[in-house]
N, CA and C of each residue as an Amber inpcrd file, in Angstrom:
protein
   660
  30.1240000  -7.8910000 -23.1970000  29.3720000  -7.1050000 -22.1900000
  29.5420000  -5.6150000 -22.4890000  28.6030000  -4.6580000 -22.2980000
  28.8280000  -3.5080000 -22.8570000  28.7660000  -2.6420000 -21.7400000
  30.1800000  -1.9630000 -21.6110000  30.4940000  -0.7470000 -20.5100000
  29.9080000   0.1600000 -20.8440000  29.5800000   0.8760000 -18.9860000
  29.0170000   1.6650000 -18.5060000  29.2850000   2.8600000 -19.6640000
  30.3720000   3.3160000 -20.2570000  30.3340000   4.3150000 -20.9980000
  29.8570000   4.1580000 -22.4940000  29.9680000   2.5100000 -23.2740000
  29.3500000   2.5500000 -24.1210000  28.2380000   2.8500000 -24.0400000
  27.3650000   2.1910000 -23.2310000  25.8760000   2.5680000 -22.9960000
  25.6640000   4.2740000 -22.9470000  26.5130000   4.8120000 -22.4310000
  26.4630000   6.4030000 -22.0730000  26.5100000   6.8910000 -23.7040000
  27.1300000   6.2990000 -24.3860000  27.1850000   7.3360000 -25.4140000
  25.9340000   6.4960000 -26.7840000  25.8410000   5.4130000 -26.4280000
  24.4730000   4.9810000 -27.1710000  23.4610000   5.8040000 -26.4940000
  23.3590000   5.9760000 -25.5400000  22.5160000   7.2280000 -24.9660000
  21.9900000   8.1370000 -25.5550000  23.2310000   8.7410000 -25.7760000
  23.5790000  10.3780000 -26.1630000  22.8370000   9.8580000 -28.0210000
  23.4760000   9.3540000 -28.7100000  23.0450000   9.2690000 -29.9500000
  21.2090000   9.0100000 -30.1050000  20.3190000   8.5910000 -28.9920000
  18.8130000   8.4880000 -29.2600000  18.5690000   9.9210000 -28.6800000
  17.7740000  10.3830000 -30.0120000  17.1850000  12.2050000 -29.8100000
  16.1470000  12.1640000 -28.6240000  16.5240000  13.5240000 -27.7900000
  15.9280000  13.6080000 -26.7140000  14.6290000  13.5490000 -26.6670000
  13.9750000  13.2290000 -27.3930000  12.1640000  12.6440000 -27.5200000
  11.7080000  11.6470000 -27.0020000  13.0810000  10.8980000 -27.4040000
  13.0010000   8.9690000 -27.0990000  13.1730000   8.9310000 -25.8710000
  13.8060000   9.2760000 -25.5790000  14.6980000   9.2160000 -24.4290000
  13.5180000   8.5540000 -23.0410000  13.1820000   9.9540000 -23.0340000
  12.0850000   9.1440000 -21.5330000  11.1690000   7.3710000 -22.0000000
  11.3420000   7.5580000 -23.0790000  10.4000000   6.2600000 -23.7150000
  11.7030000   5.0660000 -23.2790000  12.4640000   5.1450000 -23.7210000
  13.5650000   3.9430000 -23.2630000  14.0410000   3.7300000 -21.9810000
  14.0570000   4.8010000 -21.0730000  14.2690000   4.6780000 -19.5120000
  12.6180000   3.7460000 -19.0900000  11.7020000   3.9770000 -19.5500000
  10.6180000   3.6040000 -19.0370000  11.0200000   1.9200000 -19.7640000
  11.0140000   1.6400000 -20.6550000  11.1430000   0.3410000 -21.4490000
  12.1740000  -0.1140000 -20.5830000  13.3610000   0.3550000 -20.1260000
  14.3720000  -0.3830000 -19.6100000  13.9410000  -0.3860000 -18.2590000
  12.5870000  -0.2130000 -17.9430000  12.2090000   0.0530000 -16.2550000
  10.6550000  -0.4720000 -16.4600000  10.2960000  -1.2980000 -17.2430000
   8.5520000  -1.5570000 -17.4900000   8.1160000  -2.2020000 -16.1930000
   8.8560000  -3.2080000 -15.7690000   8.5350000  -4.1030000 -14.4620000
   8.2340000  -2.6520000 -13.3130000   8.8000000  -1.5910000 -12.8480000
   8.7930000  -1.4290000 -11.9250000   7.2570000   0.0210000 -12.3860000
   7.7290000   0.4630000 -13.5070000   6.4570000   1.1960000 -14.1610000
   5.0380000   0.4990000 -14.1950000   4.7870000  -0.6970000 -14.5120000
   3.5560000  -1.0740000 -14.2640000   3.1160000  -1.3360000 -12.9430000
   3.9780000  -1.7130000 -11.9170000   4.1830000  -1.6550000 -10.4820000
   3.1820000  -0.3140000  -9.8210000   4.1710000   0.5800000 -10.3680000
   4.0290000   2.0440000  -9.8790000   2.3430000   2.3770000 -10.6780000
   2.1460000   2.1440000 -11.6410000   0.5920000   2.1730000 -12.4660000
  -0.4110000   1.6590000 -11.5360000  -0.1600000   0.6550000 -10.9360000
  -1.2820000  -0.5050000 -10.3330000  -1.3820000   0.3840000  -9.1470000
  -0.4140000   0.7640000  -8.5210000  -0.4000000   1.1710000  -7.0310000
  -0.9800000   2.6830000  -6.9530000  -0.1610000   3.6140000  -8.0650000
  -1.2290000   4.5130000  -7.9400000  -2.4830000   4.8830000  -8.2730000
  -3.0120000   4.0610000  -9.8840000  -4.7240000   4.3600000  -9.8240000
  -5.3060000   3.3380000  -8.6010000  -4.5220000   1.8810000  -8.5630000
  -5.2530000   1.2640000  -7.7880000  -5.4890000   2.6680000  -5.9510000
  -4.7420000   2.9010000  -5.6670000  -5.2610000   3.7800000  -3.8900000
  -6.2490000   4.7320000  -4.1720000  -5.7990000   5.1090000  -5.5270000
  -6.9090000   6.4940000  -6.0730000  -8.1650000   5.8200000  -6.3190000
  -8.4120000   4.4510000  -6.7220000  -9.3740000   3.6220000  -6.5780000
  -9.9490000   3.3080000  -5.1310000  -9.0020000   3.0920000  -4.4250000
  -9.6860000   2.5500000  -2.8780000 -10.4980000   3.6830000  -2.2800000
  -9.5260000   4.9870000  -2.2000000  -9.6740000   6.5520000  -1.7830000
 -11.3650000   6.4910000  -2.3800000 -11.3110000   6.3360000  -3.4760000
 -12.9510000   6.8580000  -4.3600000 -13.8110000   5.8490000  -3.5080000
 -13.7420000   4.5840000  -3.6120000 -14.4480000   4.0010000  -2.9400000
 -15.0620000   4.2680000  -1.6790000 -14.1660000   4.5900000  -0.8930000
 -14.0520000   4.8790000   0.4080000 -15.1470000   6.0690000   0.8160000
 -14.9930000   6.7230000  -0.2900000 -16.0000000   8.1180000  -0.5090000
 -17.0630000   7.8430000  -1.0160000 -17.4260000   6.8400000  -1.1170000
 -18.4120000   6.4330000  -1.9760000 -19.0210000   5.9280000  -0.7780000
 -18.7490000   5.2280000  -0.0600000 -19.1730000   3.6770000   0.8200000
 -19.6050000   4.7560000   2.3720000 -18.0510000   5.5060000   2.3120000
 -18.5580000   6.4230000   3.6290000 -18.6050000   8.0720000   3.3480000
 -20.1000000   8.1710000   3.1260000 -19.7100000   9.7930000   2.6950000
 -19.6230000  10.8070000   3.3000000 -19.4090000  10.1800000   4.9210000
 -19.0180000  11.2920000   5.7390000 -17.4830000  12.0080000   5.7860000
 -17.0200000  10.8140000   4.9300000 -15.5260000  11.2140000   4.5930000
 -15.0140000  12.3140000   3.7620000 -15.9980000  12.0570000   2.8200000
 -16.3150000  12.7390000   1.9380000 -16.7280000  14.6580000   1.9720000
 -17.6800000  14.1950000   2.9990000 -17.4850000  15.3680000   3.2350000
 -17.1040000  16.5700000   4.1490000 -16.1950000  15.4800000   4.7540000
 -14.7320000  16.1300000   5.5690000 -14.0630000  16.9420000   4.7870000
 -13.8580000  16.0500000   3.8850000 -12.5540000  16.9070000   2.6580000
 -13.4700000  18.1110000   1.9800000 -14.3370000  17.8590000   2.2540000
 -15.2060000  18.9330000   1.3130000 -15.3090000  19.8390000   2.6700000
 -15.5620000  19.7400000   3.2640000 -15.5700000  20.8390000   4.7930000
 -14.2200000  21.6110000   4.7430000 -13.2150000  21.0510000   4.4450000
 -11.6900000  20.8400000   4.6340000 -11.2870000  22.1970000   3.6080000
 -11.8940000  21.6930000   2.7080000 -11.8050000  22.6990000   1.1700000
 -12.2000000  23.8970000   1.6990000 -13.8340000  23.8040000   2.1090000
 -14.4530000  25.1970000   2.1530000 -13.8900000  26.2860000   3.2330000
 -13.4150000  25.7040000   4.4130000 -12.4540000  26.1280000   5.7230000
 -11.2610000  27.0440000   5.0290000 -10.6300000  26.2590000   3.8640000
  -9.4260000  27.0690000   4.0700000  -9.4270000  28.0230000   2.7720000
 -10.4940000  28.1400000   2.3430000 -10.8880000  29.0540000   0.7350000
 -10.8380000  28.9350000  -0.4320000 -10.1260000  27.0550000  -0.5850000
 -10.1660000  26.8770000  -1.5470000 -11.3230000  26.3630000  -2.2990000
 -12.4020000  26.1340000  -2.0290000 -13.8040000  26.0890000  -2.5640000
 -14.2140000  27.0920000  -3.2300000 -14.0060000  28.4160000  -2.3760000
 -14.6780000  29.4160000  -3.1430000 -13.8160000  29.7220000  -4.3060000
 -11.9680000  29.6550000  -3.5080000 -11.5670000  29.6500000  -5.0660000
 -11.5390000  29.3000000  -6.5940000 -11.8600000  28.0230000  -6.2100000
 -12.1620000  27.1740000  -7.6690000 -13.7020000  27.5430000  -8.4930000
 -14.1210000  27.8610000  -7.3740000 -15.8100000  28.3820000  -8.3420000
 -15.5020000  30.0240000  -8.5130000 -14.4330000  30.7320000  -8.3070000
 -14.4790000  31.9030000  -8.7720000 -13.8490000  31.8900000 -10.3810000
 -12.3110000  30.9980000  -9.9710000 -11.4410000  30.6540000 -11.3520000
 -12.1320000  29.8490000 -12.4880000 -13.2690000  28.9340000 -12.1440000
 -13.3770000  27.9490000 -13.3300000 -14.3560000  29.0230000 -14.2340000
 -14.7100000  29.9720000 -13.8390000 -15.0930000  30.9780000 -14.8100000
 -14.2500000  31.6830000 -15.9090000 -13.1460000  31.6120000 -15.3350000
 -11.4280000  32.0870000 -16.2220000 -10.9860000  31.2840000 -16.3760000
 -11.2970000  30.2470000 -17.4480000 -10.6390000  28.9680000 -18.1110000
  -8.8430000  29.4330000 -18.1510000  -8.0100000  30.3240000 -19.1160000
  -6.8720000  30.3140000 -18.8140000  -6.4840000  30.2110000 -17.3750000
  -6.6890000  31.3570000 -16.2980000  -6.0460000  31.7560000 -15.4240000
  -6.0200000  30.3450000 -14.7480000  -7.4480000  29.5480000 -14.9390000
  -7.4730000  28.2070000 -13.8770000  -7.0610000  27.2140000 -14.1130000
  -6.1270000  27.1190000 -15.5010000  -5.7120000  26.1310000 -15.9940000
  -4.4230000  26.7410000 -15.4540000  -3.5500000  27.8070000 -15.7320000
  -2.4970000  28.2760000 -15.1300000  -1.7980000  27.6610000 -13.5800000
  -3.4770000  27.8950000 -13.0060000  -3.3680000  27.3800000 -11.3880000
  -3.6380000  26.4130000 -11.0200000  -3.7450000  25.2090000 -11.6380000
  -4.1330000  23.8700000 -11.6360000  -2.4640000  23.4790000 -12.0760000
  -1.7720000  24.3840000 -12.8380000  -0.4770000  23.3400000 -13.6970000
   0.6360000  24.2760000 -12.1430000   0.2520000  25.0510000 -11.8090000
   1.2700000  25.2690000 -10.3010000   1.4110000  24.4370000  -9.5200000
  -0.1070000  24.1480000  -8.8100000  -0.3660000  23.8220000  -8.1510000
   0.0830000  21.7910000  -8.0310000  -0.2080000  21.7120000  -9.4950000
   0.4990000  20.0560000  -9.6010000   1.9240000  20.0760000 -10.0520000
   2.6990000  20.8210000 -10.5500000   3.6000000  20.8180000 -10.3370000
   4.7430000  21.2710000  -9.2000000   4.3660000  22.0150000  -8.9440000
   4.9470000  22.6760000  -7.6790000   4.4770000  21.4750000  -6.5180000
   3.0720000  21.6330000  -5.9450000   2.7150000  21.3320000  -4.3950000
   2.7850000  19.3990000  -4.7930000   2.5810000  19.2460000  -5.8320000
   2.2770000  17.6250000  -5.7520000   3.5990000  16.9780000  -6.4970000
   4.3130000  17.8860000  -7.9790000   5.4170000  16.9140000  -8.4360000
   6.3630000  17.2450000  -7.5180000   6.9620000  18.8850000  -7.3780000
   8.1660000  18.7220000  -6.7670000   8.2760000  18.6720000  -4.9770000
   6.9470000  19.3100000  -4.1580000   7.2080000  18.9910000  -3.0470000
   6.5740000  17.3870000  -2.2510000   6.1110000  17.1290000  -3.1540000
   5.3820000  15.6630000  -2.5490000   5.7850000  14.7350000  -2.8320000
   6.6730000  14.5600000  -4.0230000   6.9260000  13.0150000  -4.7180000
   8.5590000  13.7840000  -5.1790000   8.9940000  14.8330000  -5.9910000
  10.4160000  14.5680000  -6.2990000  11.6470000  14.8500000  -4.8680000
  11.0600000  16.4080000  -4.3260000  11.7860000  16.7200000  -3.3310000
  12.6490000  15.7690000  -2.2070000  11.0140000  15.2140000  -1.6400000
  11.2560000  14.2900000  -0.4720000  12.1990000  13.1470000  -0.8440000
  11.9280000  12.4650000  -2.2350000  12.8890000  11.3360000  -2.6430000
  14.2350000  11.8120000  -2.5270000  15.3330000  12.9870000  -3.1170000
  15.9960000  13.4310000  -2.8000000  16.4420000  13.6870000  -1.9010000
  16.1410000  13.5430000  -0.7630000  16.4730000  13.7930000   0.7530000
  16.2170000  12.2470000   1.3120000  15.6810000  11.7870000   1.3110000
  15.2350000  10.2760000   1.6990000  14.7310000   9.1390000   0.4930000
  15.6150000   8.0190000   0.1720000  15.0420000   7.4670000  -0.9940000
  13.4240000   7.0130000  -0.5840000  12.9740000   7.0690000  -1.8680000
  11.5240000   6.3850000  -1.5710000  10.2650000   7.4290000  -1.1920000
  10.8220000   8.4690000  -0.7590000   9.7040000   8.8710000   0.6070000
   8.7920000   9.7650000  -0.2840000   9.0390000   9.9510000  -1.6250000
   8.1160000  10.5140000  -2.3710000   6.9120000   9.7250000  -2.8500000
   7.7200000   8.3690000  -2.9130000   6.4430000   7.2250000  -3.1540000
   5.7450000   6.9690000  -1.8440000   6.4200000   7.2590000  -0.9010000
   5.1730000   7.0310000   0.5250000   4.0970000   8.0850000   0.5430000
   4.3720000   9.4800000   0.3720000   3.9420000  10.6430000   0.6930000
   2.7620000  10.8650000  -0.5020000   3.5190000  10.3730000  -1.9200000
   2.1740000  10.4210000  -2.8700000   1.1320000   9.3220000  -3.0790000
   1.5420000   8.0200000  -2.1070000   0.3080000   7.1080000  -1.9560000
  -0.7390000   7.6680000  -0.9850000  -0.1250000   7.9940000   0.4100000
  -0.7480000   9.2300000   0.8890000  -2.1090000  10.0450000   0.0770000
  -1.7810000  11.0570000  -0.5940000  -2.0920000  11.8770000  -1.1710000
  -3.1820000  11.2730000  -2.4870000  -3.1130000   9.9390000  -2.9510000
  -4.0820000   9.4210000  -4.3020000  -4.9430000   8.9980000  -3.1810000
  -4.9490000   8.4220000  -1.7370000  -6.1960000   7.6560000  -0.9490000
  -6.8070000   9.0300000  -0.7130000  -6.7190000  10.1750000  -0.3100000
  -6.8930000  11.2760000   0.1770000  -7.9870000  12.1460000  -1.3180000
  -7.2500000  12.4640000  -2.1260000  -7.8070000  12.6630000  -3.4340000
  -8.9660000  11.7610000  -3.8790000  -8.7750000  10.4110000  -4.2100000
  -9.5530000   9.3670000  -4.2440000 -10.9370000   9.9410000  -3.7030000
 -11.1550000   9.8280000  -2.3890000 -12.2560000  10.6020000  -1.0070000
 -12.7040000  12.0650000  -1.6840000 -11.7180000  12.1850000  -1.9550000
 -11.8310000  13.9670000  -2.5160000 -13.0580000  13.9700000  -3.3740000
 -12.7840000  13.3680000  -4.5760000 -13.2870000  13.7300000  -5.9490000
 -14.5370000  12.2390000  -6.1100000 -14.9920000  11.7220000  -4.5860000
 -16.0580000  10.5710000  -4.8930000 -17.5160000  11.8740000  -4.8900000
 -18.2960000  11.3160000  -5.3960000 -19.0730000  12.3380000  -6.3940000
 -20.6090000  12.2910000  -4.4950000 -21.0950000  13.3580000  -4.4420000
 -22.1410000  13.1840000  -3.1970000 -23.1270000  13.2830000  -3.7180000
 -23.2810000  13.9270000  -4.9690000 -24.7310000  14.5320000  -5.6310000
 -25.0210000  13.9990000  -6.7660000 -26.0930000  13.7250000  -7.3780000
 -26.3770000  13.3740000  -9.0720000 -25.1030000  14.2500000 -10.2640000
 -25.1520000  15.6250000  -9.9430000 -24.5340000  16.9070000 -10.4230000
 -23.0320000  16.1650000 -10.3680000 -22.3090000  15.7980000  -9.0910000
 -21.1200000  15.3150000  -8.9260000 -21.1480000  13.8500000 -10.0080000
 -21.6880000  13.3220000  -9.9170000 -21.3720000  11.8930000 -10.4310000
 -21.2460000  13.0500000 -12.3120000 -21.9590000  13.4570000 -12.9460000
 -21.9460000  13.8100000 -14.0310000 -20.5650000  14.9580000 -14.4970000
 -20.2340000  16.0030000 -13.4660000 -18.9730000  16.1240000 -13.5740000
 -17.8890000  15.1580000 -13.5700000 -18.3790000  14.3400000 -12.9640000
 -17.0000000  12.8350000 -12.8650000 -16.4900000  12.5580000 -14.4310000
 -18.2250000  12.6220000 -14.9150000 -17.4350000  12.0400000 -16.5490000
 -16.5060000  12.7980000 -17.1050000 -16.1670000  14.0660000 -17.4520000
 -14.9160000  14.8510000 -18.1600000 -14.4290000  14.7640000 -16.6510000
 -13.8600000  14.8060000 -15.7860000 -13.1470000  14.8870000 -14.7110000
 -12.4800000  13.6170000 -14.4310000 -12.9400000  12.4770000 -14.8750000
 -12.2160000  10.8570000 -14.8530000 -11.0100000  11.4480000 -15.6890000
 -11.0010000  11.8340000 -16.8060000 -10.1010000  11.6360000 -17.9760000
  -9.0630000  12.8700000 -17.7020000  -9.3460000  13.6010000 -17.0290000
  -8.3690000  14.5960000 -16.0790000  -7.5970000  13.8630000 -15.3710000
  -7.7390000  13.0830000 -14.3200000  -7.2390000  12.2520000 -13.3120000
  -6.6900000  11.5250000 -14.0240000  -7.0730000  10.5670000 -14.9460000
  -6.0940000   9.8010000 -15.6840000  -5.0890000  10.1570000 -16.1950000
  -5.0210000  11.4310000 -16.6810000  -3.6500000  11.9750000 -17.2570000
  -2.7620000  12.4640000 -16.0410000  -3.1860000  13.4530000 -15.4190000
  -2.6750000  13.7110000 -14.2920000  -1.9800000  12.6590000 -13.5440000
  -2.6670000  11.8420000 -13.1940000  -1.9160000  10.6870000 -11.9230000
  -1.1870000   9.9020000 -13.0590000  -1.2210000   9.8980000 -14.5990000
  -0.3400000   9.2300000 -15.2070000   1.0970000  10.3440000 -15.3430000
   1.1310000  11.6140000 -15.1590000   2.3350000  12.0510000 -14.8720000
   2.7840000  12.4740000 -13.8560000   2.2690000  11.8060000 -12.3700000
   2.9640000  11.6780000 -11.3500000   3.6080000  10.4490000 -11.2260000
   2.4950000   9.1540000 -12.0330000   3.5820000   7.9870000 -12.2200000
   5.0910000   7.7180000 -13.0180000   4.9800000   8.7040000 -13.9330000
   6.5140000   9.4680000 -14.4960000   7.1870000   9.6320000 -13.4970000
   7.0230000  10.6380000 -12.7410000   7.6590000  11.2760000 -11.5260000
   8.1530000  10.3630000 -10.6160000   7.4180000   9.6050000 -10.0670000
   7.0210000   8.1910000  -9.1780000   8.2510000   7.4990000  -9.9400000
   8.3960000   7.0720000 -11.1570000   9.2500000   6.1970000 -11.7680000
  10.6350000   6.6200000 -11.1130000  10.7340000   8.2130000 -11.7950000
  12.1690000   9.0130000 -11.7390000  12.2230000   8.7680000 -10.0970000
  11.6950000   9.1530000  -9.2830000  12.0530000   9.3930000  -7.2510000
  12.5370000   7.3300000  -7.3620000  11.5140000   6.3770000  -8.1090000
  12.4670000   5.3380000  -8.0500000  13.8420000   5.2670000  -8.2290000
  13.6280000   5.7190000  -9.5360000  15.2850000   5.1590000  -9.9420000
  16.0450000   6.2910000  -9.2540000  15.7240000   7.1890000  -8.5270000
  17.0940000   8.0420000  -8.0600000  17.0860000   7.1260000  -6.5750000
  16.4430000   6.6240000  -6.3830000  16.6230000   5.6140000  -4.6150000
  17.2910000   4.6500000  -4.9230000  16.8610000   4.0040000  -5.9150000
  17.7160000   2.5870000  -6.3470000  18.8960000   3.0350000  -6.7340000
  19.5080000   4.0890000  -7.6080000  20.8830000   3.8970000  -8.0900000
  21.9580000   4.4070000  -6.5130000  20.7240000   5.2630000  -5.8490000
  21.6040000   5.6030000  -4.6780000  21.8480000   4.5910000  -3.3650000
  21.0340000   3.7060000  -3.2190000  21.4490000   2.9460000  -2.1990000
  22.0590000   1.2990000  -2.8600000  21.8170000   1.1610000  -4.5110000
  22.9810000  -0.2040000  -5.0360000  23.1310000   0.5880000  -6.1750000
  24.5910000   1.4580000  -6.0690000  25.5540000   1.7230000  -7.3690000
  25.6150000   0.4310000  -7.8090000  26.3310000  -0.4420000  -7.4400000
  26.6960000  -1.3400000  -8.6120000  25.9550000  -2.0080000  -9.4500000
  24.5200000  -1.8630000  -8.9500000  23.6580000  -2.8300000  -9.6910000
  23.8300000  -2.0520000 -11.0340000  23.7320000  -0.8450000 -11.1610000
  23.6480000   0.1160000 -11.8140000  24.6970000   0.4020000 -12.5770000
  25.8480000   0.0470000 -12.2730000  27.4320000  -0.0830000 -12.7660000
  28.0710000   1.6860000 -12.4940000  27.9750000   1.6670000 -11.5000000
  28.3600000   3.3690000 -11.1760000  29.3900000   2.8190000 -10.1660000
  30.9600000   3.4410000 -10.2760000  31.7010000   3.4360000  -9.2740000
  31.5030000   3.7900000  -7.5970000  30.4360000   4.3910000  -7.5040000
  30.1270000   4.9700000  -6.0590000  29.0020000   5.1660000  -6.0010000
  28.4950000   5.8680000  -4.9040000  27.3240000   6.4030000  -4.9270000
  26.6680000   7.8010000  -5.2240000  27.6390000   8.8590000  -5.2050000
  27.9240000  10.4160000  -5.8350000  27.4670000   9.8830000  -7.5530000
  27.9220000   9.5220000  -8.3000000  27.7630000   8.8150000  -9.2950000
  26.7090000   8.0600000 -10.1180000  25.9390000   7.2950000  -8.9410000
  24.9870000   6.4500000  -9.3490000  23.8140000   7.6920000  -9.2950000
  24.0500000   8.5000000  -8.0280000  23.0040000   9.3720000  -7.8450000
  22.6410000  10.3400000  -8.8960000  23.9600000  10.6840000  -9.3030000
  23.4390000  11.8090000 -10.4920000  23.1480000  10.7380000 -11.8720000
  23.5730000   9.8340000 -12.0680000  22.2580000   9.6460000 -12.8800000
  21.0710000   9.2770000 -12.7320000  20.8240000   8.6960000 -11.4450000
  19.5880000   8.8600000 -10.8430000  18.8430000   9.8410000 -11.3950000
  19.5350000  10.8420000 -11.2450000  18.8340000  12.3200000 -11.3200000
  18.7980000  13.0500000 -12.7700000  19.7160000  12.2470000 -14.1440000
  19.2460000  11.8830000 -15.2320000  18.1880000  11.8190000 -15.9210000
  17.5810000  10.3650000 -15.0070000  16.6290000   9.6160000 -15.3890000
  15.0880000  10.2780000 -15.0470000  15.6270000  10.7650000 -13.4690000
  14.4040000  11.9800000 -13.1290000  14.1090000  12.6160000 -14.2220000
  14.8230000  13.5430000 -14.2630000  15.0140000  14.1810000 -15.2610000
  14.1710000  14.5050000 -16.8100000  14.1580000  13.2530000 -17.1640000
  14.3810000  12.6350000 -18.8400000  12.6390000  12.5850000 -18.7370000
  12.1320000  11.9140000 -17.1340000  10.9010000  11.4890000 -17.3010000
  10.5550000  12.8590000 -16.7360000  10.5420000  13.8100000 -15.9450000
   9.9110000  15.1540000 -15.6470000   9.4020000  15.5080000 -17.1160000
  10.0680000  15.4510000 -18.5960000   9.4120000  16.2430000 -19.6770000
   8.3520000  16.0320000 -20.0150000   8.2670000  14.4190000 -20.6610000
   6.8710000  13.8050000 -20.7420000   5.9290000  13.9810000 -19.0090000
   6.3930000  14.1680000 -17.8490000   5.4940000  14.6160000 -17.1350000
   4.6140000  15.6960000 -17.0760000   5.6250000  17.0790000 -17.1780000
   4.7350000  18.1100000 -17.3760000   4.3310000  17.7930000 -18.6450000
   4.4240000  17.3240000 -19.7680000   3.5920000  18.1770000 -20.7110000
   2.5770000  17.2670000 -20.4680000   2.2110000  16.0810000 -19.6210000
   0.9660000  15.7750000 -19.3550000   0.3130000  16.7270000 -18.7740000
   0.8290000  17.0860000 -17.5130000   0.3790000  18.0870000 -16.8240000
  -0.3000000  19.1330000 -17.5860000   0.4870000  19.8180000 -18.3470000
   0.0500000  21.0650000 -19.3310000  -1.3010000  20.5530000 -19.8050000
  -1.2890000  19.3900000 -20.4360000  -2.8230000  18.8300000 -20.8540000
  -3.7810000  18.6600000 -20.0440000  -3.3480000  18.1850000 -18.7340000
  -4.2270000  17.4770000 -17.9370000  -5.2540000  19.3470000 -17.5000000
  -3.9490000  20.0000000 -17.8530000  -4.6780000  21.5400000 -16.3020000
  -5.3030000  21.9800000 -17.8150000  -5.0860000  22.1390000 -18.9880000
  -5.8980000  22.9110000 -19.9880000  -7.2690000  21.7500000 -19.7850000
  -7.3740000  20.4870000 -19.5460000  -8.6880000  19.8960000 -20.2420000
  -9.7320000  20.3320000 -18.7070000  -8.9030000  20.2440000 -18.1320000
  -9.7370000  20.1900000 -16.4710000 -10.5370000  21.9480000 -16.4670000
  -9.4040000  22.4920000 -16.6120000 -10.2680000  23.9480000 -16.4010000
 -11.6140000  24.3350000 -18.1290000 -11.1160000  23.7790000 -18.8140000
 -11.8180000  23.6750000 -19.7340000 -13.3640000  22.9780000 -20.1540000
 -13.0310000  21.9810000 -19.7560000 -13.9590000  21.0740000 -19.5080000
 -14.9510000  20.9070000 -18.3790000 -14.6200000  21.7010000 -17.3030000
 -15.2560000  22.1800000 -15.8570000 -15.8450000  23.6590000 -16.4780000
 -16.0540000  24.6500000 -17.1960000 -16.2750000  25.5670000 -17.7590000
 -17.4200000  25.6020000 -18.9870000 -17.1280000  24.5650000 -19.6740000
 -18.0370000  24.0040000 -21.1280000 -18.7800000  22.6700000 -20.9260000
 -18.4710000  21.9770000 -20.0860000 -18.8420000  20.9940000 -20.3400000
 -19.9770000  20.2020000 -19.4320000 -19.6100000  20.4650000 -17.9350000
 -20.1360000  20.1100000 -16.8380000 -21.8810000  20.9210000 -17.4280000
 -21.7970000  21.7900000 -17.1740000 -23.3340000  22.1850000 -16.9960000
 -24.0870000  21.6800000 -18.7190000 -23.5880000  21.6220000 -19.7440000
 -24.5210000  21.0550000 -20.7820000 -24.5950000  19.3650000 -20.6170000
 -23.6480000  18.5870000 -19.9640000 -23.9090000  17.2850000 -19.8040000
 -24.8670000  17.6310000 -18.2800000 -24.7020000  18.0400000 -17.7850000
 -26.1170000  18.0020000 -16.4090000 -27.5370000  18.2660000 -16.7590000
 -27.1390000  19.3980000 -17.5910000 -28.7810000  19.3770000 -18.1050000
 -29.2050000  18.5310000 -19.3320000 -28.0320000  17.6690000 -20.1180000
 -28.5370000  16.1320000 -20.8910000 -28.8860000  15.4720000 -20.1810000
 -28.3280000  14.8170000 -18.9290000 -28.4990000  13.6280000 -18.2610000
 -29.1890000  13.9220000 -17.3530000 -29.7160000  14.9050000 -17.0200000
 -30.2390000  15.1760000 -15.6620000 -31.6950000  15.6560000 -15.3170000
């Protein structure tokens, strides 16, 4: 049987590249879990916007009320600056106060708060106009990256709940213990998160800038 510290230092010997790749492999059951649950709500959310588009355009009322409408049609003209404010804005308001923070203070509650937030989004981004459905196409493949590195995140707020409420499953003497590697594992998967992120906010502001208006006037 191989102790808690052998494993620690087989650890240490795989270069920090791998690393998030083997926490996820040694966690696939609960990662494909976390996959299904979040495109699947971001699926229901779209629907929902689709089926009732008065919902739809609540959130869009919602937007224009508090300035962020006009903001985004001022920035997507400044591809850097709006890619800048797209990688804040998901890292800051959605990785660390919506999904890592809250887990840290309460296990789990980052995975409640960001299922929340994909039904909500979902509604958000269901398309009302011909124009909308054709931005969808470069804007799907945004969302896919994106909500694939909150499911990173999502993984890490797991495993810091699980090692904190059963150390032993985990082989940690206590719970001080289990937690910080909890917070390891966070950790390991935050890298491969942002640098999705970094991709996800360069293709979005990019692709909302170049791309949207020559596919509207192909298809349209």
């Amino acid at each position: 049987m191989t102790s808690p510290l052998t494993s620690a230092g087989a650890a240490a010997r795989v270069p920090l590249r791998r690393r998030p790749f083997r926490v996820i492999r040694e966690n696939r059951r609960a990662y494909l879990i976390l996959n299904a649950a979040a495109y699947g709500l971001a699926l229901v959310g779209f629907v929902l916007g689709v089926v009732f588009p008065d919902l739809n355009a609540a959130q869009a009322a919602s937007l224009e009320e508090d300035g962020t409408g006009e903001l985004v049609r001022w920035l997507v003209n400044v591809p850097p600056l709006f890619a800048l404010t797209i990688l804040g804005v998901n890292v800051f308001r959605l990785g660390l106060l919506t999904i890592v923070l809250p887990s840290l203070v309460v296990p789990f509650a980052g995975l409640a708060l960001f299922g929340y937030w994909a039904v909500e989004t979902g509604i958000t981004i269901a398309p009302a106009s011909p124009q909308g459905w054709v931005a969808l196409i470069p804007h799907a493949l945004t969302f896919v990256i994106e909500l694939q590195a909150y499911v990173l995140l999502l993984l890490g707020a797991y495993l810091v709940g699980r090692h904190w409420l059963w150390p032993r499953r985990v082989g940690a003497g206590n719970r001080r213990r289990a937690y910080v590697q909890g917070l390891r594992r966070l950790g390991l998967l935050a890298l491969p998160a942002l640098a999705l992120l970094v991709v996800g906010a360069l293709w979005e502001a990019y692709s909302l800038r170049y791309l949207v208006h020559p596919l509207t006037q192909l298809l349209l």
